[in-house]
PDB file of C-alpha atoms in Angstrom:
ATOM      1  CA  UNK A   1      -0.001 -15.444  -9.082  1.00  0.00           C
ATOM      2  CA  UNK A   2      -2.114 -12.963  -7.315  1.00  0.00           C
ATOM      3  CA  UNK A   3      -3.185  -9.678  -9.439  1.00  0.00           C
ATOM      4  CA  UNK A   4      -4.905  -6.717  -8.971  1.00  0.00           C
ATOM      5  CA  UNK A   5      -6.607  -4.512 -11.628  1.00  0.00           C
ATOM      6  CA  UNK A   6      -7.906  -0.969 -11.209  1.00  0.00           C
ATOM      7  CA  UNK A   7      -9.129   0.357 -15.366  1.00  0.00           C
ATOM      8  CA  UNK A   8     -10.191   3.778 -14.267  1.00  0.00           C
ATOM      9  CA  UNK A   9      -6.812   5.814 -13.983  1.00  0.00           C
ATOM     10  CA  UNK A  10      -9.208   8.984 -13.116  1.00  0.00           C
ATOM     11  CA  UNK A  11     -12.611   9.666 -11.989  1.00  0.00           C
ATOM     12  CA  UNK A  12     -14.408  12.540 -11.833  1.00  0.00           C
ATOM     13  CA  UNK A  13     -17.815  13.013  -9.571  1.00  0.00           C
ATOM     14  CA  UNK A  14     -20.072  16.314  -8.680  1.00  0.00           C
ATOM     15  CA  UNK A  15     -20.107  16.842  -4.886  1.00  0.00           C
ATOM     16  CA  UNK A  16     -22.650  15.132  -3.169  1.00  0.00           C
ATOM     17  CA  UNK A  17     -23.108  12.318  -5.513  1.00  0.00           C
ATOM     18  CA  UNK A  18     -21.900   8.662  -5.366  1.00  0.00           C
ATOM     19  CA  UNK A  19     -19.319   7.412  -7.074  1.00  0.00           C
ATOM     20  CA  UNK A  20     -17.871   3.690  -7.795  1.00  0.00           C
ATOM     21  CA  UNK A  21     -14.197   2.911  -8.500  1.00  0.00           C
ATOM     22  CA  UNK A  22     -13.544  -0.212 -10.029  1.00  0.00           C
ATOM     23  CA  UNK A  23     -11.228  -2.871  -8.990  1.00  0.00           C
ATOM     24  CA  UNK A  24     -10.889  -7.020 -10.329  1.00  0.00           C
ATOM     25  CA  UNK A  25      -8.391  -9.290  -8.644  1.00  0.00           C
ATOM     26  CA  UNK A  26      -7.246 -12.757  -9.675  1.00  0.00           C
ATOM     27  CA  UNK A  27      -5.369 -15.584  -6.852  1.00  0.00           C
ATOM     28  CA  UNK A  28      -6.056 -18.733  -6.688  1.00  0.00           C
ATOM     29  CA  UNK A  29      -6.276 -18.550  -2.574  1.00  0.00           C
ATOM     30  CA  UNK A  30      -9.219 -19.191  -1.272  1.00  0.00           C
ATOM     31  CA  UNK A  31      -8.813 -17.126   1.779  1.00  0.00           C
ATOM     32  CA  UNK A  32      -7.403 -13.745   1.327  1.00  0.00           C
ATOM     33  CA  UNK A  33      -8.424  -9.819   2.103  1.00  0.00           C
ATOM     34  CA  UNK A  34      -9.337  -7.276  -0.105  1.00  0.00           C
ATOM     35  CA  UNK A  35      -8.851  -3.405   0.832  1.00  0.00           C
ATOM     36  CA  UNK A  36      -9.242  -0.163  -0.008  1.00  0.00           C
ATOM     37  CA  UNK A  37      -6.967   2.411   0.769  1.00  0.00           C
ATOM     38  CA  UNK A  38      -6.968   6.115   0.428  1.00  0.00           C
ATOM     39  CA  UNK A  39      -3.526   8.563  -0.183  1.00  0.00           C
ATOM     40  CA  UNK A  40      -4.275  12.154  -0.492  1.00  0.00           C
ATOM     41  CA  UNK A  41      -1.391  14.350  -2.059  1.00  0.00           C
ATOM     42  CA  UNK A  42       0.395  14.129   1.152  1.00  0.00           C
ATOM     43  CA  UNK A  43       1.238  10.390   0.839  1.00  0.00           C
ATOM     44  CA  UNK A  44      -0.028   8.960   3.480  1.00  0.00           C
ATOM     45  CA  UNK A  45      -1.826   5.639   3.185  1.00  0.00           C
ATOM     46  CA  UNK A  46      -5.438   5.769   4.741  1.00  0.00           C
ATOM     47  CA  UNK A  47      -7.027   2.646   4.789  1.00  0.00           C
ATOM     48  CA  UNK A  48     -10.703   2.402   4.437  1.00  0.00           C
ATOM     49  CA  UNK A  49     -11.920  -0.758   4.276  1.00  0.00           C
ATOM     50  CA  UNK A  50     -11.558  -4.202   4.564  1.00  0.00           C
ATOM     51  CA  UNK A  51     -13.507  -7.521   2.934  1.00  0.00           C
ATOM     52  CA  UNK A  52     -12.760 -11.094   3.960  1.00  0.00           C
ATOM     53  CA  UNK A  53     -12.872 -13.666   1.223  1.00  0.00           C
ATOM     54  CA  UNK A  54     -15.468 -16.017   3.390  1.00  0.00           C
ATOM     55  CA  UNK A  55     -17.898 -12.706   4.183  1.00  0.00           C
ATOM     56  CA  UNK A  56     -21.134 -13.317   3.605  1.00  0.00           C
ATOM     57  CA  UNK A  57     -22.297  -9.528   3.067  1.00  0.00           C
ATOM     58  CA  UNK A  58     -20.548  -6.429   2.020  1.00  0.00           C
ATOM     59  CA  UNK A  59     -18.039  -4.757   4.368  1.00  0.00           C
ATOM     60  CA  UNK A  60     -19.287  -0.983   5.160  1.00  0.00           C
ATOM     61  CA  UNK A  61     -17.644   1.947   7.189  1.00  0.00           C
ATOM     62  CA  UNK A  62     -19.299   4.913   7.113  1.00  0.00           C
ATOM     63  CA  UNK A  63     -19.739   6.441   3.513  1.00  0.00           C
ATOM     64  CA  UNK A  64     -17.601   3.722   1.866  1.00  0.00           C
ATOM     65  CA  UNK A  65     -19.264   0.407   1.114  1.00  0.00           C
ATOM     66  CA  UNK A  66     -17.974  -2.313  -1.069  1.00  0.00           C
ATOM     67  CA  UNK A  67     -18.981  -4.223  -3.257  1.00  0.00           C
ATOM     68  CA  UNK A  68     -17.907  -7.586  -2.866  1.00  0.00           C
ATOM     69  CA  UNK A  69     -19.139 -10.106  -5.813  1.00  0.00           C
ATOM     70  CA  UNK A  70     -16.891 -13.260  -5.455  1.00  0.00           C
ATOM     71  CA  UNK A  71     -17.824 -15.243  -8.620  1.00  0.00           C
ATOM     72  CA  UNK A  72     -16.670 -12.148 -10.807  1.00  0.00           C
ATOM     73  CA  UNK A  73     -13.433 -11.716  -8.726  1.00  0.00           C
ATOM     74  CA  UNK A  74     -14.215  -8.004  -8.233  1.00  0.00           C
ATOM     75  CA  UNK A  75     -14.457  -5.917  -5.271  1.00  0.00           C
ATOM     76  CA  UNK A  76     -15.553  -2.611  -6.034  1.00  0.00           C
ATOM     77  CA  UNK A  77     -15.245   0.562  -4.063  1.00  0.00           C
ATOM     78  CA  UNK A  78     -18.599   3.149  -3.594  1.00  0.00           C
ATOM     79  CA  UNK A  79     -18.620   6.478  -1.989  1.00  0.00           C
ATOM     80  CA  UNK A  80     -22.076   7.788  -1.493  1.00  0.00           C
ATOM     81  CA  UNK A  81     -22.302  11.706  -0.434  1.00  0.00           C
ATOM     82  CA  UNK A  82     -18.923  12.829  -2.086  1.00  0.00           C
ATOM     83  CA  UNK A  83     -17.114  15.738  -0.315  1.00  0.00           C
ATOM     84  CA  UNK A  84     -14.125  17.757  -1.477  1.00  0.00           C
ATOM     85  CA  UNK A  85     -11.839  15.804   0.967  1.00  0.00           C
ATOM     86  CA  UNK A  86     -12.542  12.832  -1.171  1.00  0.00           C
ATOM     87  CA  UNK A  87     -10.168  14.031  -3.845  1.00  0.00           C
ATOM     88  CA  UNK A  88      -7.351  12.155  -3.622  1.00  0.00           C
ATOM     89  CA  UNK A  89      -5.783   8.823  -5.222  1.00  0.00           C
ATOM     90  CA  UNK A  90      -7.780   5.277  -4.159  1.00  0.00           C
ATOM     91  CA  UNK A  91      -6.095   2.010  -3.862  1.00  0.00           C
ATOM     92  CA  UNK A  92      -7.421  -1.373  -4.091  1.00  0.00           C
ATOM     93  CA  UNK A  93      -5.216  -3.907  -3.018  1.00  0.00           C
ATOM     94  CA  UNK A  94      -5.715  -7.922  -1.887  1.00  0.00           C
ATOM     95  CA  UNK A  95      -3.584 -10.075   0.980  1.00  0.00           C
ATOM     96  CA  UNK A  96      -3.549 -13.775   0.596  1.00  0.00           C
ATOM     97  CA  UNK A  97      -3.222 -14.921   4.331  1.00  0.00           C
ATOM     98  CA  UNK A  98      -0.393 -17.410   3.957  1.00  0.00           C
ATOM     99  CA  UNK A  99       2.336 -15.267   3.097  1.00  0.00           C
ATOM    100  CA  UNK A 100       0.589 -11.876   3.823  1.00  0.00           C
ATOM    101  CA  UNK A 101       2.020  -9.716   1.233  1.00  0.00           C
ATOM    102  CA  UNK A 102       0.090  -7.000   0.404  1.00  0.00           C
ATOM    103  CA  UNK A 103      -0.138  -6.537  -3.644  1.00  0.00           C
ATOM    104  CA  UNK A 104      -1.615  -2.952  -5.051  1.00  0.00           C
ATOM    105  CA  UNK A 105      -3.413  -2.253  -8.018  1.00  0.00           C
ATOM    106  CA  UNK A 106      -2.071   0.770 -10.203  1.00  0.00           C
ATOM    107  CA  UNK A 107      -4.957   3.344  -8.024  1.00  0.00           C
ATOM    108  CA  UNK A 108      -7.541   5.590  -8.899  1.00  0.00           C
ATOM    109  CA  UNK A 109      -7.414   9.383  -9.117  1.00  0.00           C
ATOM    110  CA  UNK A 110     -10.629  10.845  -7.645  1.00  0.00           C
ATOM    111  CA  UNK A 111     -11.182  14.357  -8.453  1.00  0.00           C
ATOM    112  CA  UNK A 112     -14.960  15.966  -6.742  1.00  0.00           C
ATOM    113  CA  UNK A 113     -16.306  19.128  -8.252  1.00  0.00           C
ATOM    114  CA  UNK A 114     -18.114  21.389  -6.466  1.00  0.00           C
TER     115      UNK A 114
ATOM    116  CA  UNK B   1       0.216   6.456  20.604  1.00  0.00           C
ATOM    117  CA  UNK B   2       1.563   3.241  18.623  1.00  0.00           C
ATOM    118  CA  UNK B   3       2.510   3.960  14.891  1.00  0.00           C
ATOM    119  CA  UNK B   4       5.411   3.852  12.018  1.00  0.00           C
ATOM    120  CA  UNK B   5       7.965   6.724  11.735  1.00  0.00           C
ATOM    121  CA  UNK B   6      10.038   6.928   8.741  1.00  0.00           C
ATOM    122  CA  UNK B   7      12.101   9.729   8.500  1.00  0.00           C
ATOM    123  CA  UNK B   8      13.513  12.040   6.971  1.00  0.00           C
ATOM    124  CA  UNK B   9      10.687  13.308   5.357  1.00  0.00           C
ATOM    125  CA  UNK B  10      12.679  14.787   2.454  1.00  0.00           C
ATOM    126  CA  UNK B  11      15.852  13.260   1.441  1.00  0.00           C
ATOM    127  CA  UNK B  12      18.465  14.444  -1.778  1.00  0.00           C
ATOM    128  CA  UNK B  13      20.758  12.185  -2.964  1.00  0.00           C
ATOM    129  CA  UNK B  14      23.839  12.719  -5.227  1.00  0.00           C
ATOM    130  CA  UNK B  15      24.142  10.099  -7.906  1.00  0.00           C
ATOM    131  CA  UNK B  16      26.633   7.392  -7.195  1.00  0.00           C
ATOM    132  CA  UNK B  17      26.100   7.500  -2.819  1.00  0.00           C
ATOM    133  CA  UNK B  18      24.128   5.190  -0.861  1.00  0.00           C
ATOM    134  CA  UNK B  19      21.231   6.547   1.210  1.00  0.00           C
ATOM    135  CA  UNK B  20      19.461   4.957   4.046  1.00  0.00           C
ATOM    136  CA  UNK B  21      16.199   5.401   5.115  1.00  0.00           C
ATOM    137  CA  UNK B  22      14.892   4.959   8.828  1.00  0.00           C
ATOM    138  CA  UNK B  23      11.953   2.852   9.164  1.00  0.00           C
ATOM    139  CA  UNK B  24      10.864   2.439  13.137  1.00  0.00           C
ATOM    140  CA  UNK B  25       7.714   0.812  14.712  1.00  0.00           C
ATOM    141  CA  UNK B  26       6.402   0.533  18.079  1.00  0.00           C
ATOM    142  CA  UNK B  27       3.056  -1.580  17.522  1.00  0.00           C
ATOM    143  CA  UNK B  28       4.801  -4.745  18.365  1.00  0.00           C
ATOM    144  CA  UNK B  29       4.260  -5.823  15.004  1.00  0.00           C
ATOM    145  CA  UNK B  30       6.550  -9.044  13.438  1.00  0.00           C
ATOM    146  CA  UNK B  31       6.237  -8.164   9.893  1.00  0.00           C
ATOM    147  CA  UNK B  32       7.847  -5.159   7.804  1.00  0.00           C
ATOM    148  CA  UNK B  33       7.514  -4.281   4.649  1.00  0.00           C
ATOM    149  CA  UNK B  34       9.293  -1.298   2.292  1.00  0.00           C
ATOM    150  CA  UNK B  35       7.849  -0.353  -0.558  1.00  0.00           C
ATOM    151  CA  UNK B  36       8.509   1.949  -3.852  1.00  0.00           C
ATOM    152  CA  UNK B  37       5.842   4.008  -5.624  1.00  0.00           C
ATOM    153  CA  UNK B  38       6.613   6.253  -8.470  1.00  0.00           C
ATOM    154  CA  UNK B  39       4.587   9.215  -9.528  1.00  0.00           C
ATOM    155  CA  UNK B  40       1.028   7.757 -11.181  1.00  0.00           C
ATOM    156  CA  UNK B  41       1.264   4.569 -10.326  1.00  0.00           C
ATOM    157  CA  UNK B  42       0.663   1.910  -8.202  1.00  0.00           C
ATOM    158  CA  UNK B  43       3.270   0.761  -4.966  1.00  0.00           C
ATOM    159  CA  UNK B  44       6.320  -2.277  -5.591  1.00  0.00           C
ATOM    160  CA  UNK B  45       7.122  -4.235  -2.925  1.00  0.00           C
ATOM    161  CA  UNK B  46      10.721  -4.177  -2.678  1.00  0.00           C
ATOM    162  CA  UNK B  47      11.611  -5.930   0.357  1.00  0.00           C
ATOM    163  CA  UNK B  48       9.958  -7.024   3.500  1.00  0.00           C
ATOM    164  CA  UNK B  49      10.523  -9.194   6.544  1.00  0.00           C
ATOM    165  CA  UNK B  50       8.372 -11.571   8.561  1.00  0.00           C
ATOM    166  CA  UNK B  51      10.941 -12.252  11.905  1.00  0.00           C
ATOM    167  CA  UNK B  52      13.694 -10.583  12.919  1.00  0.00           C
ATOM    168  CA  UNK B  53      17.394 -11.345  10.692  1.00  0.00           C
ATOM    169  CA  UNK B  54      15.470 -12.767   8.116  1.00  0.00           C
ATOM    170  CA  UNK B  55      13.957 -10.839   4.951  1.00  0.00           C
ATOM    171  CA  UNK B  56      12.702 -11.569   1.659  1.00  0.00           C
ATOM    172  CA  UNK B  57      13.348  -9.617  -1.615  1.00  0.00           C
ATOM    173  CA  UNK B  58       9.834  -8.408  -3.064  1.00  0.00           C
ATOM    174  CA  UNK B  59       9.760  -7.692  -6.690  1.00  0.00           C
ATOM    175  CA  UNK B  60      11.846  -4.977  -7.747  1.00  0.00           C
ATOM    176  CA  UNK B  61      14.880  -5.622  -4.946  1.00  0.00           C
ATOM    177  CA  UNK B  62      18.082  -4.768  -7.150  1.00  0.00           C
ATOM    178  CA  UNK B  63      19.678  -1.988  -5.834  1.00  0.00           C
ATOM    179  CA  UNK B  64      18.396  -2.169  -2.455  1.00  0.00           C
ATOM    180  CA  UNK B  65      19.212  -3.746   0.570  1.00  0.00           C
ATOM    181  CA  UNK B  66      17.869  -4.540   3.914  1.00  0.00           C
ATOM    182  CA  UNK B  67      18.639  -5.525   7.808  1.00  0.00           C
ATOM    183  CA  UNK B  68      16.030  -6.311  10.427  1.00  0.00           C
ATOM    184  CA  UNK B  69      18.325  -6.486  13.530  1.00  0.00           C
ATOM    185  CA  UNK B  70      15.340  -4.941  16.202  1.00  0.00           C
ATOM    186  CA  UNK B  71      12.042  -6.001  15.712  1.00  0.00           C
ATOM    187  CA  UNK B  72      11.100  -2.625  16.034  1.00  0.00           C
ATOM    188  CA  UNK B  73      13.729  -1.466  13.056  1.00  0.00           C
ATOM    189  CA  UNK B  74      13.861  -2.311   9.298  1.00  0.00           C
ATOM    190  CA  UNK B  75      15.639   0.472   7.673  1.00  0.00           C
ATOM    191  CA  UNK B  76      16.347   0.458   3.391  1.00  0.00           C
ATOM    192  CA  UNK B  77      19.954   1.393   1.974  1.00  0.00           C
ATOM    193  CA  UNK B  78      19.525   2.717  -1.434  1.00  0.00           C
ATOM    194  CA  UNK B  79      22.361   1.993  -2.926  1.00  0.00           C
ATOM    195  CA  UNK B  80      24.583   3.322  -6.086  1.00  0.00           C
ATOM    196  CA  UNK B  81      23.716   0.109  -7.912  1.00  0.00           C
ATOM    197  CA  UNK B  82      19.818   1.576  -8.343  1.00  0.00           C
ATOM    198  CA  UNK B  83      19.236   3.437 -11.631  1.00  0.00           C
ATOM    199  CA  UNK B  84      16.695   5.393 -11.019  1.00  0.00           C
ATOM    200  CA  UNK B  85      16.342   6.013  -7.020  1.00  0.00           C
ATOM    201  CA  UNK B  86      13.741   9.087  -7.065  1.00  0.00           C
ATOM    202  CA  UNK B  87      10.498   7.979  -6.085  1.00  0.00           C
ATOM    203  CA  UNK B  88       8.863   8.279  -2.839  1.00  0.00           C
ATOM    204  CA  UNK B  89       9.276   5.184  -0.427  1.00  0.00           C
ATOM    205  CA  UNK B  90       7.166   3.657   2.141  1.00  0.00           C
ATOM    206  CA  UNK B  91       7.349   1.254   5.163  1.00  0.00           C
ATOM    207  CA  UNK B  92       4.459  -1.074   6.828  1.00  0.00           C
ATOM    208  CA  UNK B  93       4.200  -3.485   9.449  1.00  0.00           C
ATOM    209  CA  UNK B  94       1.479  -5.752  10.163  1.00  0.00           C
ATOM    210  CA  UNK B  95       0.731  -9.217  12.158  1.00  0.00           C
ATOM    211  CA  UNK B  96       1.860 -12.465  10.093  1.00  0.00           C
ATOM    212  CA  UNK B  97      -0.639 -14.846   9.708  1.00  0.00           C
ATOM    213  CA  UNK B  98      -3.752 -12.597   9.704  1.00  0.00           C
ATOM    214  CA  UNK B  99      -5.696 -11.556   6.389  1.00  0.00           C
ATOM    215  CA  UNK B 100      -6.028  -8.065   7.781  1.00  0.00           C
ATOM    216  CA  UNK B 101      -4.008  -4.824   6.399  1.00  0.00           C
ATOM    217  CA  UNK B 102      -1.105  -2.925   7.245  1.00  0.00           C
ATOM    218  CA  UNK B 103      -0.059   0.060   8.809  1.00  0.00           C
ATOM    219  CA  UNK B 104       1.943   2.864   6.681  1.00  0.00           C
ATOM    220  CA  UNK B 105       3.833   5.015   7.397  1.00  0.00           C
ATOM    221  CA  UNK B 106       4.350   8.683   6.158  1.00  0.00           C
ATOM    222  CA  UNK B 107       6.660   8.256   3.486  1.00  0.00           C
ATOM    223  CA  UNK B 108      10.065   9.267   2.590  1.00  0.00           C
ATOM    224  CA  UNK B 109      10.444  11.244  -0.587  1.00  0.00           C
ATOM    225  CA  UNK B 110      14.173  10.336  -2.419  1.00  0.00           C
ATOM    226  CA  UNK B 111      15.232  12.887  -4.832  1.00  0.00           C
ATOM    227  CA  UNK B 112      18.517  12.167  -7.122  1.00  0.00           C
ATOM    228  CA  UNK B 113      20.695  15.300  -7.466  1.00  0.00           C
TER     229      UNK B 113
END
């Protein structure tokens, strides 16, 4: 069964610098997604970015880059530049293609300083 | 602009009534998805649906219940038989058969009173 596992239940970086939030995953799929996903306190569901299981290089958009390392099962999250508007709870989560269900790890709370 | 409305927003329940909450999508999307996240924590699928009258219970269906009469519709009844309703709900659609993500909507926020 597919799992995903996010240790860090809060995070705390200094404005400006980059920060990586963790995130393993376990299927035994061999083509799914993996994504990142953003809610600030308002609830919404931002998504960030996306990694295909068959990608040869690691997905980037914008600030957010991940890193994708396939033999460990992980696909880590890094923010480089942190802003204010960063604060806010980050979710990894992984879609197997048959079936397409969406499964969430338990999220990240990411809290800048100035 | 194409996107998922759930409404209301807000919504108070008394304990022992059944709520429903409006889930609506005009993306032309075939699969829907409602899901249950409680404060801290990661979000439960509870139901979702890949074609229109057919959907599939997710992991933490008891107490819920679902119809998917419109493509376009997929609203979640909240019903007496769920112990502990308060949490804040979401809906998604997506394409089947594609590895790529959903689309959320804004949430509904169901408060026991």
């Amino acid at each position: 069964a597919q799992k995903i596992t996010q240790t860090q239940p809060g995070m705390f970086v200094q404005e400006k610098e980059a920060v990586t939030l963790d995130c393993t995953y376990d299927t035994s799929d061999p083509s799914y997604g993996l994504f990142w996903y953003k809610q600030p306190s308002s609830g919404e569901m931002i998504f960030l970015i996306y990694q295909g299981s068959y990608d040869q290089q690691n997905a980037t958009e914008g600030r957010y880059s991940l890193n994708f390392q396939k033999a460990r099962k992980s696909a880590n999250l890094v923010i480089s530049a942190s802003q204010l508007g960063d604060s806010a709870m980050y979710f990894c989560a992984m879609r197997e293609t048959i079936g397409g269900k969406l499964i969430f790890g338990q999220g990240t709370e990411l809290s800048v300083k100035p | 602009d194409g996107g998922i409305t759930q409404s209301p927003k807000y919504l108070f329940r008394k304990e022992g009534q059944n709520v429903t909450l409006s889930c609506e999508q005009n993306l032309n999307h075939d699969a829907m998805y409602w899901y249950r996240q409680d404060p801290g924590q990661g979000l439960r699928l509870i139901y979702y649906s890949q074609i229109v009258n057919d959907f599939q219970k997710g992991d933490i269906a008891e107490g819920y219940s679902v119809s998917r009469e419109k493509k376009e519709s997929f609203p979640l009844t909240v019903t007496s038989a769920q112990k502990n309703p308060t949490a804040f709900y979401l809906c998604a659609s997506s394409i089947v058969g594609t590895p790529y993500g959903y689309t959320f909507g804004s949430g509904t926020r169901l408060t026991v009173v």
